[in-house]
Amino acid sequence: MAKPATQRPRVPSVGRLGLVEPTAPADLARLGWDTDAHVELLWSLSRAPDADAALQTIVRLAEALDGDWHQLNTALLKDRGLRGRLFAVLGSSLALGDHLVANPRSWHLLEGAVTLPNPAQLRRLFDECVADSGPSAATVMPRLRTLYRDQLLILAALDVAPTVENEPVLAFSTIGEHLADMADAALDATLKVASASVCKEGEASPRIAVIAMGKCGARELNYVSDVDVIFVGENADPVTTRVAGELMRLASDTFFEVDAALRPEGKQGALVRTLDSHVAYYQRWAKTWEFQALLKARPAVGDRELGEQYIAALMPMVWTACEREDFVPEVQAMRRRVVALVPAEVRDREIKLGTGGLRDVEFAVQLLQLVHGRTDESLHVASTVDALAALSSGGYVGRDDAANLTASYEFLRLLEHRLQLQRLKRTHLLPAPDDDEALRWLARAAHMRPDGTHDTLGVLREELKRQHLRVSRLHAKLFYQPLLESVGPSVGFAPGMTPAAAERQLAALGYEGPQSALTHLGALVNQSGRRGRVQSVLLPRLLDWLSDTPDPDSGLLAYRRVSDALSEQRWYLATLRDESAVAKRLMRVLGTSAFVPELLMRAPEVVQQYADGPGGPKLLDVDPDAVARALIASTARHPDPVRAIAAARTLRRRELARVASADLLGMLEVRDVCAALTSVWVAVLQSALEAVIRANTPADGGAPARLAVIGMGRLGGGELGYGSDADVLFVCEPVEGADESRAVKWSGLIAEQVRTLLGTPSADPP
């Protein structure tokens, strides 16, 4: 009997399932999944991050299983957990799909109650593989590779299963720790193979410790990461070195890239050193970044006793690294290098190195550990998340800030994991902004869902903006908010750090007079009412910008003085709060020049010109010729020469502040600076001359002579600098019918009065 026209078939169409490949209907029919019995299974498939990829891999897997396909097919119908794990991993990772097709019986690893093996169980699995395969590298390494990929398959399937079915969510820390445990097990097995390959039969293997560094050392490893190592040998002899080299070669060919570039002297240094040699190097030659790298050092495999001796000998040096004379410039140089590493065209897509990315969080956390770890052993932890928790508990970072930064960090790491899992390639790059298909896959793989306002893709885009902005904002607060709490009222935060800790942190951030800096901070944040509250909000970001200037100490003092001078100007703090370009440019100027802050205190309106207008920076909107005309016109309104000169100085001061600010901010070429300075000086001379002539010309008669001022030197050449004298000659010519001696005497009087008025001491530059 025909179905009523209004009755919808139970089996959903490929369109409703989100399958867009033309082969999808035929693939479902080939698998026998186009029946009512498979409806629940089909809806599970539709929730895979890439349902088409999952279906196509299932078809290939069915072909590889051949007669055993019915066993998997039956299990998928009955086992919701298996469906979630298998469909999710096949829709997330093309590379693991290929592995499963090449090793089809590995699907059994995903059925039933799947749990992650602990570190001891992992090592036992890898050791048994070596024992069963024999010592030959050619035989055992392919089997170890298959075992490693099988374990990766289990972890990835458990990780992504919640995108398809209601499965438990693995904690971020669990994934990084398990990947590090897998790396340890793989390296341990490879070390046994390498030793057997290098050492003759009956010859004892050399004592060697493999120290894990970086993310592996901190047990926060990615799905695809270089595994950074340092080798410590009882002897640094050729045999030990060959074993280390063979381990690197075998492991890099089989599992992941093994990198020993963090060793003393980098790639130019010996691959293996004795413990004494390591200690001597770090005592005499190591740079600050090398101590920073040691924060994550961990004995991973090999001789345990030797590895622990290495840690015990070197870690005390790590916690005194901030006392080194070159600590601050090296830290600042490292930050600049990180930024410079990212090509401008992909900066917005870089999860790791871009602004508001993972490296911002990791760098800030490690610096705070180095600064305060000398006196606080609770900070002696390796992972970024654990370190943030310890910094929060110690009062070095606000509780809410630490929680928010941890959430942002884990979100960005989640995206990094999903991107790497797709093809098991090392990457930190988001898809291009116009690649909607790739971004939609990433959103689904990260378990994002429409929120009523945006679809899945829109949710991802909004979340990326929010997280990058939050990391950028908190990056500055991480360093400076606890400092402010140590000198001012704390609202909603953990108690601020001690004064001694605050001074250490300021010194590490480039302040040579940390006690004075704390005094200035206290004066700023403890102002009454609105001003103190706004300063508390502004200062973390302002201090971050100041720390990148040549003289942050003088810059902070100048900021305090400018803020005091403009305390009654309501627009001042509001502008700094609402227009970050103004605040950032002001900090650059204050931390670079002792000359300009004095001008700004007497010409505060120039600060408003630090903003951007429709055509670019407002500092460049001014025409020097128009300034000169305005200056001359303004002084012409004053019959008293003293008041006229005062008006001229006011306008010149404003123009000097504008030109000097634009100059310091790199907005003007040198020739433009010289031209503007010359123009305003010529206008001042013209105004002074006219004012004095007006005051000395009889009301019933004209001036007895005409006067001209001839510019000499740099003034004449139109290349005045900020501190240049205005070298001039006065030339007079008696008017027709005037007595020459009287005209010359009058002209001399005029010239002397001009010189005296312009030379009168004042707070303005000469």
Short mmCIF file of C-alpha atoms in Angstrom, two decimals, residues 171-568:
data_model
loop_
_atom_site.label_atom_id
_atom_site.label_comp_id
_atom_site.label_asym_id
_atom_site.label_seq_id
_atom_site.Cartn_x
_atom_site.Cartn_y
_atom_site.Cartn_z
CA ALA A 171 40.13 17.30 30.26
CA PHE A 172 42.63 19.40 28.33
CA SER A 173 45.38 18.46 30.79
CA THR A 174 44.62 14.75 30.38
CA ILE A 175 45.25 14.92 26.62
CA GLY A 176 48.59 16.73 26.92
CA GLU A 177 49.76 14.45 29.71
CA HIS A 178 48.80 11.28 27.84
CA LEU A 179 50.54 12.44 24.66
CA ALA A 180 53.68 13.10 26.72
CA ASP A 181 53.37 9.64 28.30
CA MET A 182 53.09 8.13 24.82
CA ALA A 183 56.18 10.06 23.74
CA ASP A 184 58.07 8.77 26.78
CA ALA A 185 57.07 5.18 26.03
CA ALA A 186 58.06 5.55 22.38
CA LEU A 187 61.43 7.12 23.26
CA ASP A 188 62.11 4.49 25.89
CA ALA A 189 61.52 1.67 23.41
CA THR A 190 63.57 3.46 20.75
CA LEU A 191 66.46 3.95 23.18
CA LYS A 192 66.56 0.18 23.70
CA VAL A 193 66.59 -0.39 19.93
CA ALA A 194 69.25 2.29 19.40
CA SER A 195 71.49 0.83 22.12
CA ALA A 196 71.14 -2.65 20.62
CA SER A 197 71.98 -1.28 17.17
CA VAL A 198 75.10 0.61 18.29
CA CYS A 199 76.53 -1.60 21.03
CA LYS A 200 78.15 -4.91 20.21
CA GLU A 201 76.62 -8.10 21.56
CA GLY A 202 77.55 -8.51 25.20
CA GLU A 203 78.66 -4.88 25.50
CA ALA A 204 76.91 -2.85 28.21
CA SER A 205 74.72 -0.01 27.03
CA PRO A 206 76.03 3.44 28.00
CA ARG A 207 74.41 5.36 30.84
CA ILE A 208 72.44 8.12 29.19
CA ALA A 209 69.53 10.25 30.37
CA VAL A 210 67.08 11.84 27.97
CA ILE A 211 65.73 15.11 29.37
CA ALA A 212 62.40 16.15 27.87
CA MET A 213 62.04 19.88 27.26
CA GLY A 214 59.31 22.19 26.04
CA LYS A 215 55.75 20.89 25.89
CA CYS A 216 56.86 17.29 26.30
CA GLY A 217 58.84 18.19 29.40
CA ALA A 218 55.83 20.01 30.83
CA ARG A 219 53.52 17.12 29.89
CA GLU A 220 51.31 19.44 27.80
CA LEU A 221 52.18 17.98 24.40
CA ASN A 222 50.26 18.55 21.16
CA TYR A 223 49.04 15.79 18.86
CA VAL A 224 51.85 16.77 16.50
CA SER A 225 54.85 18.44 18.09
CA ASP A 226 58.58 18.34 17.92
CA VAL A 227 59.80 16.55 21.03
CA ASP A 228 62.63 18.67 22.41
CA VAL A 229 65.33 16.75 24.27
CA ILE A 230 68.73 17.20 25.91
CA PHE A 231 71.11 14.27 26.35
CA VAL A 232 73.18 13.75 29.50
CA GLY A 233 75.74 10.95 29.45
CA GLU A 234 77.88 9.42 32.15
CA ASN A 235 80.54 9.71 29.47
CA ALA A 236 80.40 11.89 26.37
CA ASP A 237 82.20 9.27 24.31
CA PRO A 238 81.57 8.24 20.68
CA VAL A 239 79.42 5.24 21.64
CA THR A 240 77.08 7.33 23.81
CA THR A 241 76.88 9.99 21.10
CA ARG A 242 76.04 7.38 18.46
CA VAL A 243 73.28 5.94 20.66
CA ALA A 244 71.77 9.43 21.08
CA GLY A 245 72.02 10.12 17.35
CA GLU A 246 70.45 6.77 16.48
CA LEU A 247 67.60 7.39 18.92
CA MET A 248 66.89 10.75 17.25
CA ARG A 249 67.01 9.24 13.76
CA LEU A 250 64.80 6.24 14.52
CA ALA A 251 62.23 8.17 16.56
CA SER A 252 62.04 11.00 14.01
CA ASP A 253 61.45 8.53 11.18
CA THR A 254 58.86 6.57 13.16
CA PHE A 255 56.88 8.78 15.56
CA PHE A 256 57.65 12.50 15.69
CA GLU A 257 60.52 14.89 15.10
CA VAL A 258 63.08 14.69 17.92
CA ASP A 259 64.94 17.99 18.29
CA ALA A 260 68.05 18.52 20.43
CA ALA A 261 68.54 22.20 19.48
CA LEU A 262 67.95 23.37 23.06
CA ARG A 263 71.21 21.76 24.17
CA PRO A 264 74.20 23.94 25.16
CA GLU A 265 75.52 25.82 22.11
CA GLY A 266 72.51 24.66 20.10
CA LYS A 267 73.08 22.70 16.92
CA GLN A 268 76.75 23.66 16.96
CA GLY A 269 77.28 22.04 20.36
CA ALA A 270 78.06 18.46 21.31
CA LEU A 271 75.01 16.18 21.12
CA VAL A 272 75.88 14.52 24.44
CA ARG A 273 77.57 16.17 27.42
CA THR A 274 78.42 14.91 30.86
CA LEU A 275 76.62 16.37 33.85
CA ASP A 276 79.71 18.39 34.83
CA SER A 277 79.94 19.82 31.32
CA HIS A 278 76.28 20.89 31.40
CA VAL A 279 76.75 22.56 34.79
CA ALA A 280 79.87 24.41 33.63
CA TYR A 281 78.09 25.70 30.53
CA TYR A 282 75.07 27.03 32.41
CA GLN A 283 77.29 28.63 35.05
CA ARG A 284 79.42 30.51 32.51
CA TRP A 285 77.79 30.84 29.12
CA ALA A 286 74.04 30.23 29.11
CA LYS A 287 71.71 33.02 28.01
CA THR A 288 68.49 33.98 29.74
CA TRP A 289 66.28 32.11 27.23
CA GLU A 290 68.18 28.90 28.02
CA PHE A 291 67.22 29.17 31.69
CA GLN A 292 63.66 29.93 30.64
CA ALA A 293 63.68 26.72 28.58
CA LEU A 294 64.82 24.76 31.64
CA LEU A 295 61.55 25.64 33.39
CA LYS A 296 60.02 22.67 31.57
CA ALA A 297 62.93 20.22 31.87
CA ARG A 298 61.97 16.70 33.02
CA PRO A 299 63.87 13.39 33.13
CA ALA A 300 61.93 11.36 30.56
CA VAL A 301 63.74 8.12 29.71
CA GLY A 302 67.09 6.47 30.10
CA ASP A 303 69.12 6.50 33.30
CA ARG A 304 66.75 7.88 35.94
CA GLU A 305 69.42 8.65 38.51
CA LEU A 306 71.49 10.63 36.01
CA GLY A 307 68.40 12.55 34.88
CA GLU A 308 67.45 13.50 38.42
CA GLN A 309 71.02 14.61 39.13
CA TYR A 310 70.79 16.89 36.08
CA ILE A 311 67.58 18.50 37.36
CA ALA A 312 68.96 18.88 40.89
CA ALA A 313 72.13 20.57 39.61
CA LEU A 314 70.55 22.99 37.14
CA MET A 315 67.18 24.03 38.54
CA PRO A 316 68.65 26.26 41.30
CA MET A 317 70.28 28.32 38.53
CA VAL A 318 66.90 28.78 36.85
CA TRP A 319 65.47 30.55 39.88
CA THR A 320 68.33 33.06 40.04
CA ALA A 321 68.27 33.90 36.31
CA CYS A 322 66.28 37.10 36.94
CA GLU A 323 69.26 38.48 38.87
CA ARG A 324 71.44 38.42 35.76
CA GLU A 325 72.55 41.81 34.48
CA ASP A 326 71.20 41.14 30.98
CA PHE A 327 67.88 39.68 32.10
CA VAL A 328 65.65 42.62 31.13
CA PRO A 329 67.13 43.39 27.67
CA GLU A 330 67.16 39.69 26.79
CA VAL A 331 63.53 39.26 27.84
CA GLN A 332 62.51 42.30 25.79
CA ALA A 333 64.53 41.05 22.81
CA MET A 334 62.83 37.66 23.05
CA ARG A 335 59.40 39.31 22.89
CA ARG A 336 60.41 41.28 19.81
CA ARG A 337 61.78 38.17 18.11
CA VAL A 338 58.54 36.29 18.71
CA VAL A 339 56.52 39.07 17.07
CA ALA A 340 58.96 39.35 14.15
CA LEU A 341 58.72 35.60 13.44
CA VAL A 342 55.17 35.88 12.14
CA PRO A 343 54.72 37.01 8.51
CA ALA A 344 52.33 39.96 8.39
CA GLU A 345 50.01 38.26 5.90
CA VAL A 346 49.16 35.39 8.29
CA ARG A 347 49.46 37.19 11.63
CA ASP A 348 45.70 37.18 12.21
CA ARG A 349 45.53 33.43 11.54
CA GLU A 350 48.41 32.38 13.83
CA ILE A 351 47.09 30.65 16.94
CA LYS A 352 50.52 30.29 18.51
CA LEU A 353 52.65 33.31 17.63
CA GLY A 354 50.05 35.93 16.68
CA THR A 355 48.88 38.75 18.93
CA GLY A 356 46.63 37.36 21.63
CA GLY A 357 47.91 33.86 20.88
CA LEU A 358 49.35 30.97 22.85
CA ARG A 359 52.88 32.36 23.00
CA ASP A 360 51.63 35.55 24.67
CA VAL A 361 50.21 33.47 27.51
CA GLU A 362 53.18 31.11 27.79
CA PHE A 363 55.77 33.89 27.68
CA ALA A 364 54.01 35.96 30.34
CA VAL A 365 53.55 33.00 32.67
CA GLN A 366 57.17 31.89 32.34
CA LEU A 367 58.48 35.40 33.00
CA LEU A 368 56.40 35.67 36.18
CA GLN A 369 57.70 32.27 37.28
CA LEU A 370 61.30 33.37 36.75
CA VAL A 371 60.76 36.61 38.65
CA HIS A 372 58.99 35.20 41.70
CA GLY A 373 60.12 31.56 41.73
CA ARG A 374 63.34 32.48 43.52
CA THR A 375 61.42 33.10 46.72
CA ASP A 376 58.29 31.01 46.16
CA GLU A 377 58.72 27.29 45.53
CA SER A 378 55.03 26.86 44.78
CA LEU A 379 55.82 28.33 41.34
CA HIS A 380 58.25 25.52 40.53
CA VAL A 381 55.81 23.79 38.18
CA ALA A 382 56.21 23.03 34.49
CA SER A 383 52.86 23.24 32.72
CA THR A 384 51.33 26.57 31.75
CA VAL A 385 47.96 25.81 33.32
CA ASP A 386 49.51 24.61 36.60
CA ALA A 387 51.75 27.68 36.67
CA LEU A 388 48.76 30.01 36.20
CA ALA A 389 47.01 28.31 39.10
CA ALA A 390 50.11 28.68 41.29
CA LEU A 391 50.54 32.35 40.33
CA SER A 392 46.91 32.96 41.24
CA SER A 393 47.24 31.19 44.59
CA GLY A 394 50.35 33.23 45.39
CA GLY A 395 48.65 36.56 44.67
CA TYR A 396 50.82 37.31 41.63
CA VAL A 397 47.80 37.14 39.29
CA GLY A 398 44.17 37.93 40.07
CA ARG A 399 41.91 34.90 40.53
CA ASP A 400 39.44 35.90 37.83
CA ASP A 401 42.21 36.84 35.43
CA ALA A 402 43.93 33.48 35.92
CA ALA A 403 40.65 31.61 35.37
CA ASN A 404 39.83 33.61 32.22
CA LEU A 405 43.33 33.27 30.82
CA THR A 406 43.31 29.52 31.47
CA ALA A 407 39.98 29.20 29.64
CA SER A 408 41.29 31.18 26.67
CA TYR A 409 44.52 29.21 26.59
CA GLU A 410 42.70 25.87 26.63
CA PHE A 411 40.31 27.04 23.90
CA LEU A 412 43.19 28.04 21.60
CA ARG A 413 45.00 24.78 22.37
CA LEU A 414 41.80 22.88 21.50
CA LEU A 415 41.74 24.52 18.06
CA GLU A 416 45.44 23.79 17.65
CA HIS A 417 44.80 20.11 18.47
CA ARG A 418 41.95 19.84 15.99
CA LEU A 419 43.96 21.45 13.18
CA GLN A 420 46.88 19.10 13.78
CA LEU A 421 44.70 16.03 14.14
CA GLN A 422 43.18 16.45 10.68
CA ARG A 423 46.30 15.36 8.78
CA LEU A 424 48.71 14.72 11.67
CA LYS A 425 50.79 17.65 10.46
CA ARG A 426 52.38 20.29 12.65
CA THR A 427 50.44 23.53 12.18
CA HIS A 428 49.26 26.51 14.19
CA LEU A 429 47.53 28.28 11.32
CA LEU A 430 43.79 28.83 11.14
CA PRO A 431 42.12 28.40 7.75
CA ALA A 432 41.91 31.51 5.57
CA PRO A 433 39.03 33.84 6.56
CA ASP A 434 37.19 33.16 3.29
CA ASP A 435 37.51 29.36 3.55
CA ASP A 436 34.07 28.76 5.03
CA GLU A 437 34.18 25.00 4.50
CA ALA A 438 37.43 24.54 6.45
CA LEU A 439 36.32 26.89 9.21
CA ARG A 440 32.95 25.14 9.51
CA TRP A 441 34.74 21.79 9.86
CA LEU A 442 36.97 23.27 12.58
CA ALA A 443 33.95 24.62 14.45
CA ARG A 444 32.23 21.22 14.38
CA ALA A 445 35.43 19.41 15.37
CA ALA A 446 35.70 21.79 18.34
CA HIS A 447 32.12 20.82 19.31
CA MET A 448 30.61 24.23 18.59
CA ARG A 449 26.91 24.50 17.90
CA PRO A 450 24.61 27.30 16.63
CA ASP A 451 23.63 29.67 19.44
CA GLY A 452 20.41 31.15 18.08
CA THR A 453 22.18 34.22 16.75
CA HIS A 454 24.97 32.65 14.70
CA ASP A 455 25.40 29.38 12.88
CA THR A 456 28.33 27.12 13.77
CA LEU A 457 30.73 29.10 11.61
CA GLY A 458 29.57 32.41 13.08
CA VAL A 459 29.99 31.07 16.61
CA LEU A 460 33.60 30.13 15.84
CA ARG A 461 34.40 33.53 14.35
CA GLU A 462 32.87 35.41 17.28
CA GLU A 463 34.63 33.17 19.80
CA LEU A 464 38.00 33.66 18.12
CA LYS A 465 37.60 37.44 18.28
CA ARG A 466 36.57 37.27 21.91
CA GLN A 467 39.39 34.97 22.98
CA HIS A 468 42.14 36.88 21.14
CA LEU A 469 40.90 40.14 22.62
CA ARG A 470 40.74 38.64 26.10
CA VAL A 471 44.28 37.25 25.89
CA SER A 472 45.64 40.58 24.61
CA ARG A 473 43.93 42.46 27.44
CA LEU A 474 44.89 39.99 30.14
CA HIS A 475 48.47 39.76 28.90
CA ALA A 476 49.07 43.29 30.22
CA LYS A 477 46.99 42.76 33.38
CA LEU A 478 48.92 39.61 34.15
CA PHE A 479 52.06 41.66 34.72
CA TYR A 480 50.63 44.80 36.25
CA GLN A 481 47.28 44.35 38.00
CA PRO A 482 48.80 42.68 41.09
CA LEU A 483 51.38 45.49 41.22
CA LEU A 484 48.58 48.04 41.43
CA GLU A 485 46.85 46.00 44.12
CA SER A 486 50.07 46.06 46.14
CA VAL A 487 49.95 49.87 46.31
CA GLY A 488 46.23 50.60 46.15
CA PRO A 489 42.78 49.29 47.05
CA SER A 490 41.88 45.83 45.79
CA VAL A 491 38.36 45.39 44.46
CA GLY A 492 37.32 41.86 43.58
CA PHE A 493 40.85 40.51 43.38
CA ALA A 494 43.11 38.37 45.51
CA PRO A 495 45.34 40.33 47.90
CA GLY A 496 48.17 42.03 46.02
CA MET A 497 51.72 40.78 46.11
CA THR A 498 54.14 41.98 48.76
CA PRO A 499 56.14 45.18 48.13
CA ALA A 500 59.31 43.12 47.74
CA ALA A 501 57.67 40.91 45.11
CA ALA A 502 56.27 43.98 43.36
CA GLU A 503 59.75 45.54 43.21
CA ARG A 504 61.19 42.31 41.77
CA GLN A 505 58.54 42.23 39.10
CA LEU A 506 59.01 45.88 38.13
CA ALA A 507 62.77 45.36 37.92
CA ALA A 508 62.24 42.36 35.64
CA LEU A 509 59.98 44.46 33.43
CA GLY A 510 62.71 47.04 32.83
CA TYR A 511 62.28 49.55 35.66
CA GLU A 512 65.66 50.53 37.13
CA GLY A 513 64.09 52.31 40.11
CA PRO A 514 61.32 49.93 41.20
CA GLN A 515 60.81 51.65 44.56
CA SER A 516 60.19 55.00 42.89
CA ALA A 517 57.96 53.31 40.31
CA LEU A 518 55.82 51.83 43.10
CA THR A 519 55.54 55.28 44.66
CA HIS A 520 54.29 56.73 41.38
CA LEU A 521 51.80 53.87 40.95
CA GLY A 522 50.51 54.40 44.46
CA ALA A 523 50.01 58.11 43.83
CA LEU A 524 48.10 57.41 40.62
CA VAL A 525 45.75 54.67 41.80
CA ASN A 526 45.07 56.19 45.22
CA GLN A 527 43.60 59.41 43.83
CA SER A 528 40.16 60.06 45.17
CA GLY A 529 37.00 59.18 43.32
CA ARG A 530 36.75 58.56 39.63
CA ARG A 531 40.35 59.42 38.77
CA GLY A 532 41.84 56.64 40.89
CA ARG A 533 39.37 54.08 39.56
CA VAL A 534 40.07 54.99 35.94
CA GLN A 535 43.83 54.93 36.53
CA SER A 536 43.52 51.41 37.99
CA VAL A 537 41.83 50.29 34.79
CA LEU A 538 44.27 52.11 32.50
CA LEU A 539 47.60 51.40 34.14
CA PRO A 540 48.06 47.69 33.33
CA ARG A 541 48.00 48.41 29.61
CA LEU A 542 49.92 51.70 29.95
CA LEU A 543 52.69 50.05 31.97
CA ASP A 544 52.96 47.29 29.39
CA TRP A 545 53.51 49.86 26.66
CA LEU A 546 55.92 51.86 28.82
CA SER A 547 58.06 48.76 29.43
CA ASP A 548 58.87 48.70 25.70
CA THR A 549 60.22 52.27 25.70
CA PRO A 550 63.88 53.30 26.17
CA ASP A 551 63.28 54.79 29.64
CA PRO A 552 60.20 53.39 31.40
CA ASP A 553 61.22 54.96 34.75
CA SER A 554 61.23 58.50 33.37
CA GLY A 555 58.14 57.68 31.34
CA LEU A 556 56.18 56.65 34.44
CA LEU A 557 57.29 59.78 36.30
CA ALA A 558 56.30 61.90 33.30
CA TYR A 559 52.92 60.18 33.13
CA ARG A 560 52.32 60.95 36.79
CA ARG A 561 53.28 64.61 36.28
CA VAL A 562 51.17 64.97 33.14
CA SER A 563 48.23 63.29 34.91
CA ASP A 564 48.60 65.64 37.88
CA ALA A 565 48.81 68.67 35.59
CA LEU A 566 45.70 67.61 33.67
CA SER A 567 43.75 66.31 36.66
CA GLU A 568 40.95 68.83 36.13
#
